[in-house]
mmCIF file of C-alpha atoms in Angstrom:
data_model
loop_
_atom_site.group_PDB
_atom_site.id
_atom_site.type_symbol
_atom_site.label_atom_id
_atom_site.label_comp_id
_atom_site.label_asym_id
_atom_site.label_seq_id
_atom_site.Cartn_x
_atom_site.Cartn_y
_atom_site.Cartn_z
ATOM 1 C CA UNK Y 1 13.814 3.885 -3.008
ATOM 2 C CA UNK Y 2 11.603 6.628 -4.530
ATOM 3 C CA UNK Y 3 14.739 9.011 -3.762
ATOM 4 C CA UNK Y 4 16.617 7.499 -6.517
ATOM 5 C CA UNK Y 5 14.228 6.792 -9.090
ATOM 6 C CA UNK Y 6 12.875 10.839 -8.710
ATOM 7 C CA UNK Y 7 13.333 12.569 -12.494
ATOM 8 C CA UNK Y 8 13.458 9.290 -14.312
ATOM 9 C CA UNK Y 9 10.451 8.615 -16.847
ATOM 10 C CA UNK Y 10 8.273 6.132 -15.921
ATOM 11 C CA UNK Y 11 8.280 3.259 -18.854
ATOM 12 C CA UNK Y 12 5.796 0.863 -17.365
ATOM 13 C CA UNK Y 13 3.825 -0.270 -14.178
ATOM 14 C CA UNK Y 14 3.471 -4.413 -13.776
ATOM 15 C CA UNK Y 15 3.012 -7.060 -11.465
ATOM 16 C CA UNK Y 16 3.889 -10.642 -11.162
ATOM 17 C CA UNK Y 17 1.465 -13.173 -9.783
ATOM 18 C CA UNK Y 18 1.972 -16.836 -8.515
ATOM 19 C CA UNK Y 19 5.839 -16.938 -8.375
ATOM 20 C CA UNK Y 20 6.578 -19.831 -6.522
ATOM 21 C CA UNK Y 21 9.987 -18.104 -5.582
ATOM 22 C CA UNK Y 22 11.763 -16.601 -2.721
ATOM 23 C CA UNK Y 23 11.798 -12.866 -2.606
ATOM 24 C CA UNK Y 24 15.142 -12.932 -3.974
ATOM 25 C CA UNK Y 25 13.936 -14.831 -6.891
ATOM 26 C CA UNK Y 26 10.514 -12.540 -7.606
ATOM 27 C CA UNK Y 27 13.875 -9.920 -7.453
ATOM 28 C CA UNK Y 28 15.524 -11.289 -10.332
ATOM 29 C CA UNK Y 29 11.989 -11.805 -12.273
ATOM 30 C CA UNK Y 30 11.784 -7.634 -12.162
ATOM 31 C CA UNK Y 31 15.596 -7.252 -12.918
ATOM 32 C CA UNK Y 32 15.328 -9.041 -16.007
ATOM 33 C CA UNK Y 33 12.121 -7.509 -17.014
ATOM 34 C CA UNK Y 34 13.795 -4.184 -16.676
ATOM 35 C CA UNK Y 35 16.411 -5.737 -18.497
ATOM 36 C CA UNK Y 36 14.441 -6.914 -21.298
ATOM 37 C CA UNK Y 37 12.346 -3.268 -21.586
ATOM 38 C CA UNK Y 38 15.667 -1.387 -21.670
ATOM 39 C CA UNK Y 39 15.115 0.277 -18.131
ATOM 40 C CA UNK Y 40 18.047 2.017 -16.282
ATOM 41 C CA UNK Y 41 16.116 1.837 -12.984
ATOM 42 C CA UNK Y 42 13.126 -0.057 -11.243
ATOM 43 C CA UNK Y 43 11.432 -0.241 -7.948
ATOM 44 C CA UNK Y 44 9.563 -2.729 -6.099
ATOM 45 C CA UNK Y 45 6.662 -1.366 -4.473
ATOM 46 C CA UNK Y 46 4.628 -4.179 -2.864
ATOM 47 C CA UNK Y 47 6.456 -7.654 -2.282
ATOM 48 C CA UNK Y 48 3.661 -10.155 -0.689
ATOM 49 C CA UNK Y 49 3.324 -13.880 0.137
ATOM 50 C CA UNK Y 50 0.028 -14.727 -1.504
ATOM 51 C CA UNK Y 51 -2.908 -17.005 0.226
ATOM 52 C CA UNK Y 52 -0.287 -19.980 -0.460
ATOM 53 C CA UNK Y 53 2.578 -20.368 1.275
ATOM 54 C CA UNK Y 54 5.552 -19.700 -1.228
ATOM 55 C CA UNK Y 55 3.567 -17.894 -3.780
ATOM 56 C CA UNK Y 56 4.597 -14.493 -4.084
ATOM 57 C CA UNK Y 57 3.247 -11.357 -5.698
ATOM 58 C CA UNK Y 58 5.249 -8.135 -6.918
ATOM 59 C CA UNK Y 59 4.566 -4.765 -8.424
ATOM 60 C CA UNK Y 60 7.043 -2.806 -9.749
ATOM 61 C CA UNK Y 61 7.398 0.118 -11.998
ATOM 62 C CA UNK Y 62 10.469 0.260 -14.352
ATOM 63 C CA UNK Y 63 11.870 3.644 -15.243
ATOM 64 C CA UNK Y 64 14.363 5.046 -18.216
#
């Protein structure tokens, strides 16, 4: 939640398009690219199925 991530310094803002995931899956594409940048935090704030069915969208913003 926002609650937890309040303080922290924003590292980046991204989004993944296309994932033909679950929303667990399109979970584990932002915890590795937290992983990957080194973040301590990050929070998902838009999860959406796309036009397709099974094609997923997510923005999230990684913190430090």
């Amino acid at each position: 939640s926002a609650d937890c991530v309040k303080g922290l310094k924003e590292i980046v803002q991204f989004s993944v398009n296309n994932l033909t995931v679950s929303p667990q899956d399109g979970e584990r594409v932002v915890a590795l690219k937290a992983d990957e940048q080194g973040a301590s935090w990050y929070r998902i704030v838009q999860m959406q199925e796309d036009h397709h069915v099974n094609h997923w969208r997510v923005q999230a913003i990684l913190y430090a």
